[in-house]
Tab-separated table of C-alpha atoms in Angstrom:
chain	number	residue	atom	x	y	z
A	472	UNK	CA	0.000	0.000	0.000
A	473	UNK	CA	2.843	2.446	0.839
A	474	UNK	CA	4.370	2.044	-2.617
A	475	UNK	CA	0.979	2.564	-4.239
A	476	UNK	CA	0.313	5.723	-2.228
A	477	UNK	CA	3.808	7.123	-2.841
A	478	UNK	CA	3.632	6.568	-6.606
A	479	UNK	CA	0.125	8.015	-6.791
A	480	UNK	CA	1.072	11.145	-4.815
A	481	UNK	CA	4.306	11.684	-6.748
A	482	UNK	CA	2.497	11.351	-10.071
A	483	UNK	CA	-0.259	13.656	-8.826
A	484	UNK	CA	2.172	16.422	-7.803
A	485	UNK	CA	4.037	16.202	-11.122
A	486	UNK	CA	0.845	16.198	-13.190
A	487	UNK	CA	-0.772	18.977	-11.159
A	488	UNK	CA	2.330	21.173	-11.493
A	489	UNK	CA	2.593	20.496	-15.237
A	490	UNK	CA	-1.069	21.335	-15.852
A	491	UNK	CA	-0.708	24.518	-13.829
A	492	UNK	CA	2.366	25.628	-15.793
A	493	UNK	CA	0.812	24.891	-19.199
A	494	UNK	CA	-2.466	26.658	-18.403
A	495	UNK	CA	-0.631	29.653	-16.945
A	496	UNK	CA	1.545	29.981	-20.057
A	497	UNK	CA	-1.541	29.722	-22.279
A	498	UNK	CA	-3.391	32.276	-20.175
A	499	UNK	CA	-6.272	29.873	-19.575
A	500	UNK	CA	-8.492	30.383	-16.555
A	501	UNK	CA	-7.559	33.963	-15.764
A	502	UNK	CA	-8.888	34.874	-12.338
A	503	UNK	CA	-7.217	38.260	-11.788
A	504	UNK	CA	-9.658	41.101	-12.494
A	505	UNK	CA	-8.876	44.224	-14.502
A	506	UNK	CA	-8.585	46.113	-11.217
A	507	UNK	CA	-5.920	43.695	-9.989
A	508	UNK	CA	-8.167	41.774	-7.585
A	509	UNK	CA	-9.244	38.109	-7.609
A	510	UNK	CA	-12.480	36.675	-8.984
A	511	UNK	CA	-12.948	33.950	-6.370
A	512	UNK	CA	-15.713	32.106	-8.264
A	513	UNK	CA	-13.610	31.894	-11.439
A	514	UNK	CA	-10.618	30.797	-9.391
A	515	UNK	CA	-12.616	28.077	-7.621
A	516	UNK	CA	-13.926	26.695	-10.939
A	517	UNK	CA	-10.428	26.801	-12.418
A	518	UNK	CA	-9.030	25.072	-9.305
A	519	UNK	CA	-11.621	22.282	-9.457
A	520	UNK	CA	-10.952	21.615	-13.147
A	521	UNK	CA	-7.178	21.518	-12.633
A	522	UNK	CA	-7.443	19.599	-9.357
A	523	UNK	CA	-9.673	16.790	-10.557
A	524	UNK	CA	-7.903	16.595	-13.931
A	525	UNK	CA	-4.589	16.069	-12.147
A	526	UNK	CA	-6.081	13.455	-9.859
A	527	UNK	CA	-7.751	11.419	-12.612
A	528	UNK	CA	-4.713	11.597	-14.900
A	529	UNK	CA	-2.651	10.283	-11.980
A	530	UNK	CA	-5.132	7.446	-11.519
A	531	UNK	CA	-5.024	6.377	-15.166
A	532	UNK	CA	-1.205	6.539	-15.153
A	533	UNK	CA	-0.843	4.676	-11.854
A	534	UNK	CA	-0.336	1.155	-13.186
A	535	UNK	CA	2.089	2.255	-15.904
A	536	UNK	CA	4.046	4.389	-13.418
A	537	UNK	CA	4.273	1.508	-10.948
A	538	UNK	CA	5.635	-0.862	-13.590
A	539	UNK	CA	8.172	1.682	-14.809
A	540	UNK	CA	9.420	3.010	-11.463
A	541	UNK	CA	9.480	-0.320	-9.637
A	542	UNK	CA	10.737	-2.429	-12.544
A	543	UNK	CA	7.829	-4.848	-12.204
A	544	UNK	CA	8.062	-8.062	-14.208
A	545	UNK	CA	4.489	-8.940	-15.180
A	546	UNK	CA	3.762	-12.670	-15.016
A	547	UNK	CA	1.495	-13.495	-17.947
A	548	UNK	CA	-0.329	-16.840	-17.696
A	549	UNK	CA	0.507	-17.706	-21.322
A	550	UNK	CA	4.246	-17.237	-20.727
A	551	UNK	CA	6.731	-19.934	-19.787
A	552	UNK	CA	6.531	-19.357	-16.035
A	553	UNK	CA	8.232	-21.272	-13.269
A	554	UNK	CA	6.065	-23.430	-11.034
A	555	UNK	CA	6.292	-20.856	-8.224
A	556	UNK	CA	5.442	-17.934	-10.534
A	557	UNK	CA	2.458	-19.774	-11.980
A	558	UNK	CA	1.294	-20.620	-8.468
A	559	UNK	CA	1.568	-16.950	-7.488
A	560	UNK	CA	-0.603	-15.890	-10.427
A	561	UNK	CA	-3.170	-18.595	-9.671
A	562	UNK	CA	-3.364	-17.579	-5.999
A	563	UNK	CA	-3.999	-13.929	-6.851
A	564	UNK	CA	-6.626	-14.871	-9.435
A	565	UNK	CA	-8.342	-17.263	-7.001
A	566	UNK	CA	-8.543	-14.519	-4.379
A	567	UNK	CA	-9.758	-12.012	-6.986
A	568	UNK	CA	-12.561	-14.335	-8.066
A	569	UNK	CA	-13.547	-14.840	-4.430
A	570	UNK	CA	-13.679	-11.043	-4.064
A	571	UNK	CA	-16.035	-10.775	-7.044
A	572	UNK	CA	-13.549	-9.114	-9.410
A	573	UNK	CA	-14.570	-9.873	-13.008
A	574	UNK	CA	-11.321	-9.204	-14.883
A	575	UNK	CA	-8.280	-10.759	-13.246
A	576	UNK	CA	-5.530	-8.399	-12.013
A	577	UNK	CA	-2.106	-8.467	-13.594
A	578	UNK	CA	0.419	-10.118	-11.278
A	579	UNK	CA	4.033	-9.034	-11.083
A	580	UNK	CA	7.299	-9.402	-9.169
A	581	UNK	CA	9.931	-6.731	-8.660
A	582	UNK	CA	13.496	-7.084	-7.422
A	583	UNK	CA	13.880	-5.659	-3.915
A	584	UNK	CA	15.186	-6.899	-0.569
A	585	UNK	CA	12.380	-5.117	1.243
A	586	UNK	CA	9.317	-7.046	2.370
A	587	UNK	CA	6.552	-5.303	0.491
A	588	UNK	CA	3.651	-5.646	-1.911
A	589	UNK	CA	1.240	-3.231	-3.511
A	590	UNK	CA	-1.885	-3.079	-5.652
A	591	UNK	CA	-2.648	-0.321	-8.107
A	592	UNK	CA	-4.667	0.481	-11.207
A	593	UNK	CA	-7.507	2.751	-12.354
A	594	UNK	CA	-10.330	0.310	-11.573
A	595	UNK	CA	-11.231	-3.080	-10.121
A	596	UNK	CA	-11.068	-4.594	-13.599
A	597	UNK	CA	-7.809	-2.914	-14.617
A	598	UNK	CA	-5.412	-3.542	-11.767
A	599	UNK	CA	-1.992	-4.858	-10.810
A	600	UNK	CA	-0.805	-6.800	-7.758
A	601	UNK	CA	2.976	-6.785	-7.362
A	602	UNK	CA	5.169	-8.391	-4.705
A	603	UNK	CA	8.842	-7.941	-3.930
A	604	UNK	CA	11.358	-10.770	-4.135
A	605	UNK	CA	12.178	-9.944	-0.508
A	606	UNK	CA	8.633	-10.718	0.576
A	607	UNK	CA	8.663	-14.060	-1.221
A	608	UNK	CA	11.982	-14.950	0.423
A	609	UNK	CA	11.114	-13.781	3.957
A	610	UNK	CA	7.514	-14.953	4.343
A	611	UNK	CA	6.072	-18.446	4.377
A	612	UNK	CA	3.158	-19.509	2.168
A	613	UNK	CA	0.476	-18.704	4.737
A	614	UNK	CA	1.815	-15.175	5.259
A	615	UNK	CA	2.144	-14.597	1.491
A	616	UNK	CA	-1.496	-15.674	1.133
A	617	UNK	CA	-2.496	-13.108	3.743
A	618	UNK	CA	-0.544	-10.332	2.008
A	619	UNK	CA	-2.027	-11.187	-1.391
A	620	UNK	CA	-5.535	-11.233	0.093
A	621	UNK	CA	-4.892	-7.822	1.671
A	622	UNK	CA	-3.845	-6.328	-1.680
A	623	UNK	CA	-6.769	-7.915	-3.525
A	624	UNK	CA	-9.054	-6.423	-0.856
A	625	UNK	CA	-7.691	-2.951	-1.694
A	626	UNK	CA	-8.728	-3.548	-5.308
A	627	UNK	CA	-12.121	-4.974	-4.366
A	628	UNK	CA	-12.793	-2.052	-2.010
A	629	UNK	CA	-12.109	0.433	-4.825
A	630	UNK	CA	-9.581	2.288	-2.688
A	631	UNK	CA	-7.737	3.817	-5.653
A	632	UNK	CA	-10.910	5.390	-7.057
A	633	UNK	CA	-11.968	6.677	-3.641
A	634	UNK	CA	-8.492	8.074	-3.110
A	635	UNK	CA	-8.683	9.768	-6.517
A	636	UNK	CA	-11.879	11.595	-5.535
A	637	UNK	CA	-10.339	12.625	-2.217
A	638	UNK	CA	-7.162	13.726	-3.984
A	639	UNK	CA	-9.262	15.768	-6.426
A	640	UNK	CA	-10.831	17.675	-3.534
A	641	UNK	CA	-7.416	18.193	-1.907
A	642	UNK	CA	-5.980	19.337	-5.242
A	643	UNK	CA	-8.790	21.859	-5.655
A	644	UNK	CA	-7.923	23.488	-2.350
A	645	UNK	CA	-4.191	23.282	-3.137
A	646	UNK	CA	-4.616	25.127	-6.459
A	647	UNK	CA	-7.065	27.626	-4.947
A	648	UNK	CA	-4.961	28.508	-1.894
A	649	UNK	CA	-1.663	28.488	-3.805
A	650	UNK	CA	-2.927	31.121	-6.221
A	651	UNK	CA	-4.365	33.303	-3.487
A	652	UNK	CA	-1.041	33.115	-1.608
A	653	UNK	CA	0.865	33.851	-4.829
A	654	UNK	CA	-1.390	36.839	-5.555
A	655	UNK	CA	-0.735	38.211	-2.057
A	656	UNK	CA	3.027	37.718	-2.514
A	657	UNK	CA	2.950	39.573	-5.839
A	658	UNK	CA	1.423	42.620	-4.119
A	659	UNK	CA	4.699	43.207	-2.246
A	660	UNK	CA	6.900	43.739	-5.321
A	661	UNK	CA	7.116	46.291	-8.107
A	662	UNK	CA	4.321	46.167	-10.660
A	663	UNK	CA	6.664	45.093	-13.470
A	664	UNK	CA	7.952	42.179	-11.332
A	665	UNK	CA	4.512	41.071	-10.130
A	666	UNK	CA	3.753	38.600	-12.986
A	667	UNK	CA	7.112	36.813	-12.562
A	668	UNK	CA	6.794	36.664	-8.769
A	669	UNK	CA	3.213	35.436	-9.081
A	670	UNK	CA	4.209	32.656	-11.513
A	671	UNK	CA	7.102	31.432	-9.349
A	672	UNK	CA	5.088	31.756	-6.135
A	673	UNK	CA	2.274	29.635	-7.611
A	674	UNK	CA	4.706	26.776	-8.263
A	675	UNK	CA	6.311	27.030	-4.820
A	676	UNK	CA	3.043	27.271	-2.894
A	677	UNK	CA	1.413	24.560	-4.991
A	678	UNK	CA	4.177	22.067	-4.204
A	679	UNK	CA	4.187	23.092	-0.522
A	680	UNK	CA	0.403	22.830	-0.162
A	681	UNK	CA	0.437	19.520	-2.072
A	682	UNK	CA	2.793	18.078	0.538
A	683	UNK	CA	0.594	19.389	3.351
A	684	UNK	CA	-2.527	18.111	1.604
A	685	UNK	CA	-0.952	14.666	1.360
A	686	UNK	CA	-1.410	14.405	5.143
A	687	UNK	CA	-5.144	14.072	4.473
A	688	UNK	CA	-4.454	11.305	1.950
A	689	UNK	CA	-2.130	9.565	4.426
A	690	UNK	CA	-4.858	9.674	7.066
A	691	UNK	CA	-7.299	8.128	4.595
A	692	UNK	CA	-4.723	5.463	3.744
A	693	UNK	CA	-4.340	4.515	7.408
A	694	UNK	CA	-8.125	4.259	7.726
A	695	UNK	CA	-8.418	2.037	4.645
A	696	UNK	CA	-5.661	-0.295	5.852
A	697	UNK	CA	-7.974	-1.584	8.574
A	698	UNK	CA	-10.647	-2.283	5.957
A	699	UNK	CA	-8.139	-4.075	3.711
A	700	UNK	CA	-6.996	-6.163	6.684
A	701	UNK	CA	-10.610	-7.168	7.312
A	702	UNK	CA	-11.114	-7.895	3.613
A	703	UNK	CA	-7.919	-9.947	3.553
A	704	UNK	CA	-9.118	-11.914	6.553
A	705	UNK	CA	-12.440	-12.623	4.817
A	706	UNK	CA	-10.656	-13.870	1.684
A	707	UNK	CA	-7.722	-15.834	3.133
A	708	UNK	CA	-8.874	-16.420	6.696
A	709	UNK	CA	-8.230	-14.375	9.813
A	710	UNK	CA	-5.381	-16.623	10.981
A	711	UNK	CA	-3.410	-16.094	7.769
A	712	UNK	CA	-3.963	-12.341	7.824
A	713	UNK	CA	-2.855	-12.052	11.458
A	714	UNK	CA	0.108	-14.344	10.732
A	715	UNK	CA	1.167	-12.098	7.820
A	716	UNK	CA	1.061	-8.996	10.023
A	717	UNK	CA	3.037	-10.743	12.755
A	718	UNK	CA	5.714	-11.790	10.263
A	719	UNK	CA	5.877	-8.222	8.949
A	720	UNK	CA	6.246	-6.968	12.517
A	721	UNK	CA	9.054	-9.457	13.139
A	722	UNK	CA	10.786	-8.289	9.965
A	723	UNK	CA	10.591	-4.599	10.914
A	724	UNK	CA	11.999	-5.337	14.372
A	725	UNK	CA	15.105	-6.924	12.837
A	726	UNK	CA	16.139	-3.883	10.809
A	727	UNK	CA	17.314	-0.415	11.746
A	728	UNK	CA	14.757	2.365	11.531
A	729	UNK	CA	17.067	4.438	9.298
A	730	UNK	CA	17.193	1.863	6.502
A	731	UNK	CA	15.620	2.773	3.180
A	732	UNK	CA	13.402	-0.304	3.240
A	733	UNK	CA	11.574	1.043	6.277
A	734	UNK	CA	11.268	4.492	4.754
A	735	UNK	CA	9.641	3.055	1.657
A	736	UNK	CA	7.285	0.947	3.751
A	737	UNK	CA	6.385	4.036	5.794
A	738	UNK	CA	6.553	2.037	9.023
A	739	UNK	CA	7.932	3.751	12.109
A	740	UNK	CA	7.460	3.524	15.833
A	741	UNK	CA	8.203	7.220	16.304
A	742	UNK	CA	5.142	9.197	17.296
A	743	UNK	CA	6.409	12.336	15.556
A	744	UNK	CA	6.187	10.620	12.167
A	745	UNK	CA	2.708	9.159	12.632
A	746	UNK	CA	1.027	11.832	10.484
A	747	UNK	CA	3.349	11.006	7.588
A	748	UNK	CA	2.701	7.260	7.698
A	749	UNK	CA	0.449	5.492	5.208
A	750	UNK	CA	-0.018	2.601	7.642
A	751	UNK	CA	-1.378	2.367	11.189
A	752	UNK	CA	0.693	0.748	13.917
A	753	UNK	CA	1.081	-2.981	13.284
A	754	UNK	CA	0.131	-3.876	16.860
A	755	UNK	CA	-3.123	-1.939	16.468
A	756	UNK	CA	-3.876	-3.676	13.169
A	757	UNK	CA	-3.289	-7.081	14.772
A	758	UNK	CA	-5.357	-6.148	17.813
A	759	UNK	CA	-8.335	-5.074	15.692
A	760	UNK	CA	-8.202	-8.209	13.584
A	761	UNK	CA	-8.031	-10.508	16.589
A	762	UNK	CA	-10.949	-8.686	18.191
A	763	UNK	CA	-13.254	-9.468	15.240
């Protein structure tokens, strides 16, 4: 899930910034009045168009971006796969059918020592489940089953689409507030410098507010993790889901908190970093599952 969130947010920031630059250069969506003030209604409409466009473009690019950035090797059923690779594909497809997914997800493996897996894609019927080689080496079959069920549950729950709508709302506020802040900043310079300052300030504030807005997305991600755990337990069995979380906890306890693998997993015991985590505390996830 952490990889999926990171790739989605990175793509979103890049797309949102690019759209903003292009539209500004083309003079589209002018919201500054002839008197030098701001037409707030025009700005809000412009912000919503840019915000939701950036979010939905990010969604449709998500699977392609994941394959490219993570170096995912897609395991196609008609290829000459090893017995283990074919078994991995069959397990994901079996879980997907049990979850009511009509078109089977693509299944992939990427080279990494970290213990991780992610699911991405624009819809339930156009998705990808990818696992790291580290996960396959570190976890036993029961734990792998739990992880796969968890990722399939993310797809079945439609978390990427829901996140896209949330991100669109966040983007709208990011674009809106960034341009108001940029307009205020441009009031403090000479009139001939105002357009340049405004343009640069928009980019700076948009990136800054995007990072702050991602805290809302992170909070949503933590909330949805509990639902994916429950969905994984329904698909693979509660024992396997709890076992997978316990193995992940054991793995994180064996490595130093400053290693890159932990940073990419967004798992940390430090309270100060809780707002920037895509995942709730593992002990809390285990506790909630066992209480069901």
